[in-house]
Coordinates of C-alpha atoms and ligand atoms in Angstrom, one line a residue:
M1 CA 0.0 0.0 0.0
Y2 CA 2.9 2.4 0.4
A3 CA 4.2 1.7 -3.1
N4 CA 2.8 4.4 -5.3
C5 CA 3.3 7.4 -3.2
P6 CA 2.9 10.6 -5.2
V7 CA 6.2 12.0 -4.2
D8 CA 9.5 12.2 -6.0
K9 CA 11.8 9.3 -5.8
H10 CA 14.4 10.8 -8.1
F11 CA 17.5 10.7 -6.1
A12 CA 20.0 8.0 -6.0
Y13 CA 21.3 6.7 -2.7
N14 CA 25.1 6.6 -2.8
S15 CA 27.2 4.9 -0.3
A16 CA 29.7 7.8 -0.2
P17 CA 28.5 11.0 1.4
S18 CA 28.0 13.9 -1.0
K19 CA 30.3 16.9 -1.1
T20 CA 27.6 19.0 0.7
V21 CA 27.3 16.4 3.4
R22 CA 31.1 16.2 3.8
Q23 CA 31.2 20.0 4.1
F24 CA 28.5 20.0 6.7
L25 CA 30.2 17.4 8.7
M26 CA 33.4 19.4 8.7
S27 CA 31.8 22.7 9.7
E28 CA 32.2 24.1 13.1
T29 CA 30.5 21.9 15.6
E30 CA 30.1 24.6 18.3
S31 CA 27.6 26.5 16.1
R32 CA 25.4 23.4 15.8
D33 CA 22.1 23.3 17.7
F34 CA 20.9 20.0 19.1
I35 CA 18.9 19.1 16.0
R36 CA 21.8 19.8 13.6
Q37 CA 23.9 17.7 16.0
I38 CA 21.5 14.7 15.7
I39 CA 21.4 15.2 11.9
S40 CA 25.2 15.3 11.8
D41 CA 25.4 12.1 13.8
D42 CA 22.9 10.4 11.5
L43 CA 24.9 11.4 8.5
E44 CA 28.2 10.4 10.0
S45 CA 27.0 7.0 11.1
G46 CA 25.5 6.4 7.7
K47 CA 22.0 6.0 9.1
H48 CA 20.9 8.5 6.4
Q49 CA 22.7 9.5 3.2
Q50 CA 20.4 12.3 2.7
I51 CA 18.1 14.4 5.0
T52 CA 14.5 14.9 4.2
T53 CA 12.3 17.4 6.2
R54 CA 9.0 19.1 5.8
F55 CA 7.4 22.3 6.8
P56 CA 3.7 21.4 7.4
P57 CA 1.5 24.5 7.9
E58 CA -2.2 24.2 8.3
P59 CA -3.7 26.6 5.8
N60 CA -6.0 28.2 8.3
G61 CA -4.2 31.6 8.5
Y62 CA -1.1 33.5 7.5
L63 CA 2.3 32.5 8.7
H64 CA 3.9 34.4 11.6
I65 CA 7.3 34.9 13.1
G66 CA 7.2 31.6 14.9
H67 CA 6.7 29.8 11.6
V68 CA 9.8 31.6 10.3
M69 CA 11.8 29.7 12.8
S70 CA 10.3 26.4 11.7
I71 CA 10.8 27.2 8.0
C72 CA 14.4 28.3 8.5
L73 CA 15.1 25.1 10.5
N74 CA 13.5 22.7 8.1
F75 CA 14.7 24.3 4.9
G76 CA 18.0 25.3 6.5
V77 CA 19.2 21.9 7.5
T78 CA 18.5 20.4 4.1
E79 CA 20.1 23.4 2.3
E80 CA 23.2 22.8 4.5
T81 CA 23.3 19.1 3.9
G82 CA 22.1 18.9 0.3
G83 CA 18.8 17.3 1.3
R84 CA 15.3 18.1 0.4
T85 CA 12.3 19.7 2.1
Y86 CA 8.6 19.3 1.4
L87 CA 6.1 22.1 1.8
R88 CA 3.2 20.1 2.9
F89 CA -0.2 21.6 3.6
D90 CA -1.7 19.9 6.6
D91 CA -5.2 20.3 5.4
T92 CA -7.2 17.8 7.4
N93 CA -9.6 20.3 8.9
P94 CA -11.8 21.7 6.2
G95 CA -14.0 24.6 7.1
K96 CA -11.3 26.6 8.6
E97 CA -8.9 26.3 5.7
S98 CA -8.9 28.2 2.4
S99 CA -6.9 28.5 -0.8
E100 CA -6.3 32.2 0.0
Y101 CA -4.2 30.9 2.9
V102 CA -2.5 28.3 0.8
E103 CA -1.4 31.0 -1.7
A104 CA -0.3 33.3 1.0
I105 CA 1.9 30.6 2.6
K106 CA 3.6 29.8 -0.7
R107 CA 4.3 33.4 -1.3
D108 CA 5.7 33.9 2.2
V109 CA 8.0 30.8 2.1
R110 CA 9.3 31.9 -1.3
W111 CA 9.9 35.4 -0.1
L112 CA 11.9 34.2 2.8
G113 CA 14.2 32.7 0.3
F114 CA 13.4 29.0 0.3
D115 CA 12.5 26.7 -2.5
W116 CA 10.6 23.5 -2.2
G117 CA 11.6 22.5 -5.7
G118 CA 8.4 20.9 -6.8
R119 CA 7.9 19.1 -3.5
L120 CA 4.6 20.8 -2.7
T121 CA 2.2 18.3 -1.2
H122 CA -1.0 18.2 0.9
A123 CA -2.1 15.8 3.6
S124 CA -5.1 15.5 1.4
D125 CA -3.0 14.0 -1.4
Y126 CA -2.9 11.0 0.8
F127 CA -6.5 10.7 1.7
N128 CA -6.8 7.4 -0.2
K129 CA -3.8 5.9 1.4
L130 CA -4.8 7.1 4.8
Y131 CA -8.1 5.5 4.4
D132 CA -6.4 2.2 3.4
A133 CA -4.3 2.5 6.5
A134 CA -7.4 3.0 8.6
I135 CA -8.9 -0.2 7.1
K136 CA -5.7 -2.0 7.9
L137 CA -5.9 -1.0 11.5
V138 CA -9.5 -2.2 11.7
E139 CA -8.5 -5.5 10.1
M140 CA -5.7 -5.8 12.6
G141 CA -8.3 -5.4 15.4
V142 CA -6.6 -2.2 16.7
A143 CA -9.3 0.3 15.5
Y144 CA -13.0 0.4 15.9
V145 CA -16.0 2.5 15.0
D146 CA -17.5 4.2 18.1
S147 CA -21.1 5.5 18.2
L148 CA -20.8 7.4 21.5
S149 CA -21.5 11.1 21.2
A150 CA -18.6 13.6 21.4
E151 CA -19.7 14.4 24.9
E152 CA -19.8 10.8 26.0
I153 CA -16.4 10.2 24.5
R154 CA -15.1 13.1 26.6
S155 CA -16.6 11.8 29.8
Y156 CA -15.4 8.3 29.1
R157 CA -11.8 9.6 28.6
G158 CA -11.2 10.2 32.3
T159 CA -8.8 12.8 33.6
L160 CA -5.1 13.2 34.2
T161 CA -5.6 11.6 37.6
E162 CA -8.3 9.1 36.7
P163 CA -8.2 6.4 34.1
G164 CA -10.8 6.4 31.4
K165 CA -13.3 3.6 30.7
N166 CA -13.9 1.5 27.6
S167 CA -16.6 2.4 25.2
P168 CA -19.4 -0.1 25.0
H169 CA -18.7 -0.3 21.3
R170 CA -15.0 -1.1 21.7
D171 CA -15.4 -4.8 21.0
R172 CA -17.3 -4.6 17.8
S173 CA -16.2 -7.3 15.4
V174 CA -13.8 -6.5 12.6
K175 CA -16.6 -7.2 10.1
E176 CA -19.0 -4.8 11.8
N177 CA -16.3 -2.1 12.1
L178 CA -15.4 -2.5 8.4
D179 CA -19.1 -2.1 7.5
L180 CA -19.6 0.9 9.6
L181 CA -16.4 2.6 8.4
A182 CA -17.5 2.0 4.8
R183 CA -20.9 3.6 5.6
M184 CA -19.2 6.5 7.3
R185 CA -17.3 7.1 4.1
A186 CA -20.4 6.7 2.0
G187 CA -22.1 9.5 3.8
E188 CA -24.8 7.4 5.6
F189 CA -24.2 9.2 9.0
D190 CA -24.4 12.7 10.2
D191 CA -21.5 14.7 11.6
G192 CA -20.5 13.3 15.0
E193 CA -22.7 10.2 14.8
M194 CA -19.8 7.8 14.4
V195 CA -16.0 8.1 14.8
L196 CA -13.2 5.8 14.1
R197 CA -10.9 5.3 17.0
A198 CA -7.6 3.5 17.7
K199 CA -7.9 0.8 20.2
I200 CA -4.9 1.5 22.5
D201 CA -5.4 1.9 26.2
M202 CA -8.1 3.8 28.1
S203 CA -6.1 3.8 31.3
S204 CA -2.8 5.1 29.8
P205 CA -1.3 7.9 31.8
N206 CA -0.8 9.6 28.4
M207 CA -4.2 10.9 27.4
N208 CA -3.2 10.9 23.7
L209 CA -3.2 7.0 23.9
R210 CA -6.7 6.7 25.3
D211 CA -8.2 5.4 22.1
P212 CA -7.7 8.6 20.1
A213 CA -9.9 9.4 17.1
L214 CA -8.6 8.6 13.7
Y215 CA -11.4 9.7 11.5
R216 CA -14.4 11.9 12.0
I217 CA -17.4 12.7 9.9
R218 CA -17.5 16.3 8.5
H219 CA -20.0 17.0 5.7
V220 CA -17.9 20.0 4.6
E221 CA -16.4 20.9 1.3
H222 CA -12.6 20.7 1.3
Q223 CA -10.5 23.4 -0.4
H224 CA -8.4 20.8 -2.2
T225 CA -10.5 17.7 -2.5
G226 CA -13.9 19.3 -2.9
N227 CA -16.8 17.0 -2.0
T228 CA -14.9 13.7 -2.5
W229 CA -14.8 13.0 1.2
C230 CA -17.1 13.4 4.1
I231 CA -14.8 11.8 6.6
Y232 CA -11.5 13.4 7.4
P233 CA -8.4 11.9 9.2
M234 CA -7.3 13.4 12.5
Y235 CA -4.1 15.4 12.6
D236 CA -1.9 12.9 14.5
F237 CA -2.8 10.0 12.2
A238 CA -2.5 12.0 9.0
H239 CA 0.7 13.7 10.1
T240 CA 2.6 10.5 11.1
L241 CA 1.7 8.7 7.9
S242 CA 2.3 11.7 5.6
D243 CA 5.8 11.9 7.1
A244 CA 6.3 8.2 6.4
F245 CA 5.0 8.4 2.8
E246 CA 7.3 11.3 2.1
E247 CA 10.2 9.4 3.7
I248 CA 10.9 12.3 6.1
T249 CA 14.0 11.5 8.0
H250 CA 13.6 14.1 10.8
S251 CA 10.1 15.2 11.6
L252 CA 10.8 18.5 13.4
C253 CA 8.0 19.9 15.5
T254 CA 7.3 22.1 18.5
L255 CA 7.4 20.9 22.1
E256 CA 3.6 20.6 22.5
F257 CA 3.8 17.5 20.3
E258 CA 6.2 15.7 22.7
D259 CA 3.2 14.0 24.3
H260 CA 2.0 12.9 20.9
R261 CA 5.2 11.1 20.1
P262 CA 4.1 7.8 21.7
L263 CA 1.1 7.9 19.5
Y264 CA 3.2 8.8 16.5
N265 CA 5.3 5.7 17.3
W266 CA 2.3 3.6 17.9
F267 CA 1.1 4.2 14.3
L268 CA 4.5 3.4 13.0
D269 CA 4.7 0.2 15.1
Q270 CA 1.3 -1.0 13.9
L271 CA 1.6 -0.1 10.2
E272 CA 5.3 -0.7 9.8
P273 CA 5.7 1.5 6.8
R274 CA 8.8 1.1 4.7
H275 CA 10.2 4.3 6.0
R276 CA 10.2 5.2 9.7
P277 CA 10.6 9.0 10.4
R278 CA 11.9 10.2 13.7
Q279 CA 10.1 13.0 15.5
I280 CA 12.2 15.6 17.3
E281 CA 10.7 18.5 19.3
F282 CA 12.0 22.0 19.8
S283 CA 10.6 25.0 21.7
R284 CA 8.3 27.5 20.1
L285 CA 9.6 31.0 19.4
N286 CA 7.6 33.7 21.1
L287 CA 8.2 37.4 20.3
A288 CA 7.6 39.9 23.2
Y289 CA 4.8 42.3 22.7
A290 CA 3.3 40.1 20.0
I291 CA 1.0 37.2 19.7
T292 CA 1.9 34.1 17.7
S293 CA -1.4 32.2 17.6
K294 CA -3.2 32.1 14.3
R295 CA -6.5 32.0 16.1
K296 CA -5.9 35.2 17.9
L297 CA -4.3 36.9 14.9
N298 CA -7.4 35.9 13.0
A299 CA -9.5 37.6 15.6
L300 CA -7.5 40.8 15.2
V301 CA -8.3 40.7 11.5
E302 CA -11.9 39.6 11.8
E303 CA -12.7 42.2 14.4
G304 CA -11.1 45.0 12.3
I305 CA -8.6 45.8 15.0
V306 CA -5.9 45.7 12.3
E307 CA -6.2 46.4 8.6
G308 CA -5.7 42.7 7.6
W309 CA -3.2 39.8 7.9
D310 CA -0.6 42.0 6.3
D311 CA -1.1 45.0 8.5
P312 CA 2.5 46.3 9.1
R313 CA 1.9 45.9 12.9
M314 CA 1.2 42.2 12.6
P315 CA 3.9 39.7 13.4
T316 CA 2.9 37.8 10.3
I317 CA 5.4 37.4 7.4
A318 CA 3.1 39.3 5.2
G319 CA 2.8 42.1 7.7
M320 CA 6.6 42.3 8.3
R321 CA 7.2 42.2 4.5
R322 CA 4.8 45.1 4.0
R323 CA 6.4 46.9 7.0
G324 CA 9.7 46.7 5.1
Y325 CA 11.6 44.1 7.2
P326 CA 14.1 42.4 4.8
A327 CA 13.8 38.6 4.5
A328 CA 17.4 38.4 5.5
A329 CA 16.7 40.1 8.8
L330 CA 14.0 37.6 9.7
R331 CA 16.4 34.7 8.9
D332 CA 19.1 36.4 10.9
F333 CA 16.7 36.9 13.8
V334 CA 15.7 33.2 14.1
H335 CA 19.3 32.2 13.8
R336 CA 20.1 34.4 16.8
A337 CA 17.2 33.0 18.7
G338 CA 18.5 29.5 18.1
V339 CA 17.0 26.1 18.2
T340 CA 16.6 24.8 21.8
K341 CA 14.2 23.0 24.1
K342 CA 13.8 25.9 26.4
D343 CA 10.8 28.2 26.2
K344 CA 11.7 31.5 24.7
L345 CA 10.2 35.0 24.8
I346 CA 12.5 37.1 22.7
E347 CA 12.6 40.9 22.9
M348 CA 11.2 42.8 20.0
G349 CA 14.5 44.8 20.1
V350 CA 16.4 41.7 19.0
L351 CA 14.3 41.5 15.8
E352 CA 14.6 45.2 15.3
N353 CA 18.3 45.1 15.7
S354 CA 18.5 42.4 12.9
V355 CA 16.4 44.8 10.7
R356 CA 18.6 47.8 11.5
E357 CA 21.8 46.0 10.9
I358 CA 20.8 45.0 7.4
L359 CA 19.1 48.3 6.5
G360 CA 22.0 50.3 8.0
E361 CA 24.2 48.8 5.3
E362 CA 21.7 48.6 2.5
A363 CA 19.4 51.5 2.7
P364 CA 20.2 54.8 0.8
R365 CA 19.9 57.9 2.9
R366 CA 17.2 60.5 2.1
M367 CA 15.8 63.6 3.8
A368 CA 12.3 63.9 5.1
V369 CA 10.6 66.0 7.8
L370 CA 7.9 64.3 9.7
K371 CA 6.5 67.2 11.8
P372 CA 7.2 70.2 9.6
L373 CA 8.0 73.7 10.9
K374 CA 8.6 76.5 8.3
V375 CA 11.9 78.3 8.2
V376 CA 12.3 81.5 6.0
L377 CA 15.8 82.6 5.3
T378 CA 15.3 86.3 5.1
N379 CA 18.7 87.1 3.5
Y380 CA 18.4 84.4 0.8
P381 CA 17.3 85.6 -2.6
E382 CA 13.7 84.9 -3.7
N383 CA 13.0 82.6 -6.7
T384 CA 16.3 81.0 -6.4
V385 CA 17.0 77.3 -6.1
E386 CA 20.5 75.9 -5.5
M387 CA 21.3 72.3 -5.9
M388 CA 23.2 70.8 -3.0
E389 CA 25.2 67.6 -3.4
A390 CA 24.1 64.9 -0.9
M391 CA 25.8 61.6 -0.2
N392 CA 23.5 58.6 -0.6
H393 CA 25.3 56.6 2.1
P394 CA 28.0 57.9 4.5
A395 CA 30.0 54.7 4.5
R396 CA 29.4 53.5 0.9
P397 CA 30.7 56.0 -1.6
E398 CA 29.7 53.6 -4.4
F399 CA 26.1 54.6 -3.7
G400 CA 26.9 57.9 -5.2
T401 CA 25.3 61.3 -4.6
R402 CA 22.1 63.1 -5.5
E403 CA 21.1 66.7 -5.7
L404 CA 18.9 68.4 -3.1
P405 CA 17.1 71.6 -3.9
F406 CA 17.8 74.4 -1.4
S407 CA 15.8 77.6 -1.3
R408 CA 14.6 80.5 0.8
E409 CA 11.7 78.6 2.4
L410 CA 12.5 75.3 4.1
W411 CA 10.8 72.7 6.4
I412 CA 12.6 71.6 9.5
E413 CA 11.5 69.2 12.2
Q414 CA 9.4 70.8 15.0
D415 CA 11.5 69.0 17.5
D416 CA 14.7 70.6 16.2
F417 CA 13.6 74.0 17.6
M418 CA 13.1 75.0 21.2
E419 CA 12.2 78.4 22.3
E420 CA 13.3 77.9 25.9
A421 CA 16.1 75.5 25.4
P422 CA 18.3 74.0 28.1
R423 CA 22.0 74.8 27.9
K424 CA 22.9 71.5 26.2
F425 CA 20.3 71.8 23.4
F426 CA 22.5 72.0 20.3
R427 CA 19.7 72.3 17.7
L428 CA 17.9 75.6 16.8
K429 CA 17.0 78.1 19.5
P430 CA 16.4 81.9 19.4
G431 CA 19.7 83.6 18.6
G432 CA 21.3 80.2 18.1
E433 CA 23.0 78.6 15.1
V434 CA 22.8 75.2 13.5
R435 CA 24.1 73.6 10.4
L436 CA 21.6 72.4 7.8
R437 CA 22.9 69.1 6.6
F438 CA 24.5 69.4 3.1
G439 CA 23.5 73.1 3.2
Y440 CA 24.5 76.2 5.2
I441 CA 24.7 77.4 8.8
I442 CA 21.7 79.4 9.8
R443 CA 20.8 81.6 12.7
C444 CA 17.4 81.9 14.2
D445 CA 16.5 85.7 14.4
E446 CA 12.8 85.7 15.0
V447 CA 10.0 83.4 16.2
I448 CA 6.5 83.8 14.7
K449 CA 3.5 82.5 16.6
N450 CA -0.2 82.1 15.9
D451 CA -2.9 83.5 18.1
A452 CA -2.8 80.4 20.2
G453 CA 0.8 81.1 21.0
E454 CA 2.2 78.2 18.9
V455 CA 5.3 78.6 17.0
I456 CA 4.4 78.5 13.3
E457 CA 7.5 79.9 11.5
L458 CA 11.1 80.9 12.2
R459 CA 12.8 83.8 10.5
C460 CA 16.4 82.9 10.1
S461 CA 19.5 84.2 8.2
Y462 CA 22.0 82.0 6.5
D463 CA 25.8 82.5 6.3
P464 CA 26.7 82.3 2.6
E465 CA 30.3 81.4 3.4
T466 CA 29.4 78.1 5.0
R467 CA 28.0 76.0 2.1
S468 CA 28.8 72.4 2.7
G469 CA 31.8 71.3 0.8
S470 CA 33.1 74.8 0.2
A471 CA 36.4 76.2 1.5
N472 CA 34.9 77.8 4.6
S473 CA 32.5 75.0 5.3
D474 CA 34.4 73.9 8.3
R475 CA 33.2 76.7 10.5
K476 CA 32.0 74.7 13.5
V477 CA 28.6 74.7 15.1
K478 CA 27.5 72.0 17.5
G479 CA 24.3 70.8 15.8
T480 CA 23.3 69.6 12.4
I481 CA 19.7 69.1 11.4
H482 CA 17.8 67.9 8.4
W483 CA 15.5 69.9 6.2
V484 CA 13.7 69.9 2.9
S485 CA 12.9 72.8 0.5
C486 CA 9.2 73.8 0.8
A487 CA 8.4 74.4 -2.9
E488 CA 10.1 71.2 -4.1
S489 CA 9.1 68.9 -1.3
I490 CA 6.4 66.2 -1.8
D491 CA 3.6 65.6 0.7
A492 CA 3.4 62.1 2.2
S493 CA 1.4 60.4 4.8
V494 CA 3.8 58.6 7.0
R495 CA 2.7 55.8 9.3
L496 CA 4.6 55.4 12.6
Y497 CA 4.1 52.0 14.2
D498 CA 4.5 50.9 17.7
R499 CA 3.9 47.6 19.5
L500 CA 0.4 46.2 19.2
F501 CA 0.4 45.2 22.9
T502 CA 1.3 46.9 26.2
V503 CA 2.6 43.8 27.9
A504 CA 5.6 41.6 27.1
N505 CA 3.6 38.4 26.8
P506 CA 0.1 39.0 25.5
N507 CA -0.1 35.3 24.6
T508 CA -0.8 34.6 28.3
A509 CA -3.2 37.4 28.9
E510 CA -6.7 36.2 29.7
D511 CA -8.2 38.6 27.2
F512 CA -5.7 40.0 24.7
H513 CA -8.2 42.9 24.0
A514 CA -7.4 44.3 27.4
V515 CA -3.7 44.6 26.7
M516 CA -3.8 46.2 23.3
N517 CA -1.8 49.4 22.7
A518 CA -4.3 52.0 21.6
D519 CA -1.5 54.1 20.1
S520 CA 0.1 51.5 17.9
L521 CA -0.4 53.6 14.8
Q522 CA 0.2 57.3 14.4
T523 CA -0.1 58.9 11.0
V524 CA 1.8 62.2 10.2
A525 CA 1.6 64.6 7.3
A526 CA 5.3 64.7 6.3
K527 CA 7.4 66.5 3.7
L528 CA 9.9 64.5 1.6
E529 CA 12.8 65.5 -0.6
P530 CA 11.7 65.2 -4.3
S531 CA 13.9 62.2 -5.2
L532 CA 11.6 60.1 -3.1
A533 CA 8.8 60.3 -5.7
A534 CA 10.9 58.0 -7.9
L535 CA 11.5 55.4 -5.1
E536 CA 11.2 51.8 -6.3
N537 CA 8.3 50.2 -4.6
D538 CA 10.0 47.9 -2.2
E539 CA 13.2 49.8 -1.7
P540 CA 13.8 50.7 1.9
V541 CA 15.5 54.1 2.7
Q542 CA 16.8 55.8 5.7
F543 CA 15.2 59.2 6.5
E544 CA 18.2 60.8 8.1
R545 CA 18.0 61.1 11.8
L546 CA 14.6 59.5 11.9
G547 CA 14.7 55.8 11.0
Y548 CA 14.1 53.4 8.1
F549 CA 11.1 53.8 5.9
C550 CA 9.5 52.3 2.8
A551 CA 6.6 53.1 0.5
D552 CA 3.5 51.2 1.6
S553 CA 3.0 48.5 -1.1
E554 CA -0.7 48.2 -0.5
S555 CA -1.7 51.8 -0.7
E556 CA -3.1 53.0 -4.0
D557 CA -1.9 56.5 -3.1
E558 CA 1.8 56.4 -3.9
S559 CA 2.8 58.8 -1.1
V560 CA 2.1 56.6 1.9
F561 CA 5.1 55.5 3.8
N562 CA 5.7 53.0 6.6
R563 CA 8.3 53.5 9.3
I564 CA 10.1 50.2 9.3
V565 CA 12.1 50.8 12.4
T566 CA 13.6 53.8 14.3
L567 CA 17.4 54.4 14.1
R568 CA 18.1 53.2 17.5
D569 CA 16.0 51.3 19.9
S570 CA 14.5 54.1 21.9
W571 CA 13.9 51.8 24.8
A572 CA 17.5 50.7 24.9
K573 CA 18.5 54.4 24.7
L574 CA 16.3 55.3 27.7
E575 CA 17.9 52.4 29.6
K576 CA 21.4 53.6 28.7
Q577 CA 20.6 57.1 29.8
A578 CA 19.3 55.9 33.1
M579 CA 22.5 53.9 33.6
Q580 CA 24.7 56.9 32.7
E581 CA 22.9 59.1 35.2
Q582 CA 23.7 56.6 37.9
E583 CA 27.4 56.7 37.1
Ligands
LIG601 P1 -0.6 28.5 15.5 O1 -0.7 28.2 17.0 O2 -0.2 29.8 15.2 O3 -1.9 28.1 14.8 P2 0.4 26.0 14.7 O4 1.4 25.2 15.2 O5 -1.0 25.5 14.9 O6 0.5 27.5 15.1 P3 0.9 25.2 12.0 O7 0.4 25.7 10.8 O8 0.4 23.8 12.4 O9 0.5 26.2 13.1 O10 2.4 25.2 12.1 C1 3.3 24.7 11.1 C2 4.6 24.4 11.7 O11 5.2 25.6 12.3 C3 4.5 23.4 12.8 O12 5.5 22.4 12.6 C4 4.7 24.1 14.1 O13 5.3 23.3 15.0 C5 5.6 25.3 13.6 N1 5.4 26.4 14.5 C6 4.2 27.1 14.7 N2 4.3 28.1 15.6 C7 5.7 28.1 15.9 C8 6.4 28.9 16.8 N3 5.9 29.9 17.5 N4 7.8 28.6 16.9 C9 8.3 27.7 16.2 N5 7.6 26.9 15.3 C10 6.3 27.1 15.2
LIG602 MG1 -0.7 23.1 14.2

């Protein structure tokens, strides 16, 4: 029955390890996590010549940062050892699953940089074979059709401290069971009327072994098999056998499946498939101030709390991509988090640092003003525009330069001016001087206010001798600020994102609604330098002194930008300041 499995068999077993395997075995052993160590041992001992893994998402939602870890592990170990990885949709639960999710998952895995190379499968591809396996278990006398209701089954199951009791239908004859199973499949019963169960041990201390369900009746259309089936296999059964059919060598899953391993092995012991996978568990990755449960993420979407699965505040791959996180930063982050058996809650700052590190090197610099305050240079000629040369990256001359228009009326950042400034404020204050980056030194002569007493404009004068790059440009002032020219600037709506939750571990909150950050999105009307109109859609840039930004890919209006991440971790900065004050 395991002969014609619809998976590829096109690789040759060699007795000599391949070059990639040899390279892997010779690589630094200290950097290996415990799973890579097991894999290395198995390759070294010759137990396996080639490693096969799978990433098995259920298509009932979009992938999140936790899945990134599983993807990088499963695809990573086979990339390193020249093995192969299946992308297998674990689609045994119709009703909650959809082809929208299937397509989103494929897009996300590809974007992360991994290639399943034609090994795209579904648990539902094996529905015939799984059904045959169920018949075999019935014939062996180790599975039976139960007609207890779901509630009765629950009450018969016992508790962690009390053994369960046998169903009155447990000892049905093989013949009767085969007949009932066939009729279940033929659609003669309603949902929940019958269930196929494994006959293991109702008093086992492991609840998973108390005659677990193998098949249940669901008269629901399936996103992949349509109306072919009205009975669907349970996860543990389908998962174990799908692993065996695909000849998965190392079935890597998260720790909550540790208790399921005895059942996994029970299926393999009973059915003795030609290939026996080994299940290994590792701990889930949890990100602080974020939730990593598809059910809860779905609730955020359904309740309209966020814009969608790809809202840039979501810890989904689609959200982080739209936010502007590079795929390489996500891979770097999970690498830093490591594969262990210990529960982890990793600071958002660690992820943000991975993002900053990559963008710091890659992102060209641009000028933008998020909260504009007008500056008029009273001694600068009207109707004149000078082009200033600006470096695209301070550390990478190969990025070249661009021209920035400079004129009599400019925007600067509101925060860069203080009327009553403390002594150590080195930006603009009345009577004070500051350098405009790539421009001139200016002095603030006059502060204009509206009737409400708010500062609405600064009258300044510029020193024509101090143009950046000119002979006298080294006249020193303490502060340098960014700016854009009013007439040439473009308007943009810039979205500033913050954490979605106010507590480090919203996963454990009784009601996550109670710990949502009401200020997770702030939109400002910003002014950008004109070159940003020609920005490639997915190109991230640094707005000097402000952070990393990208054009929002989902907005029809071209001038919507997302803040990817600030320049420094403002939390870390506060901590550092506090520590310095103590010194
Ligand atoms: P969720 O709780 O979000 O629904 P799940 O485990 O039910 O997650 P699946 O689609 O079944 O979601 O997950 C596919 C694979 O990703 C599984 O092998 C699972 O173990 C792994 N995975 C899911 N969440 C995490 C996580 N937080 N950290 C590491 N791996 C994870
Ligand atoms: Mg799951």
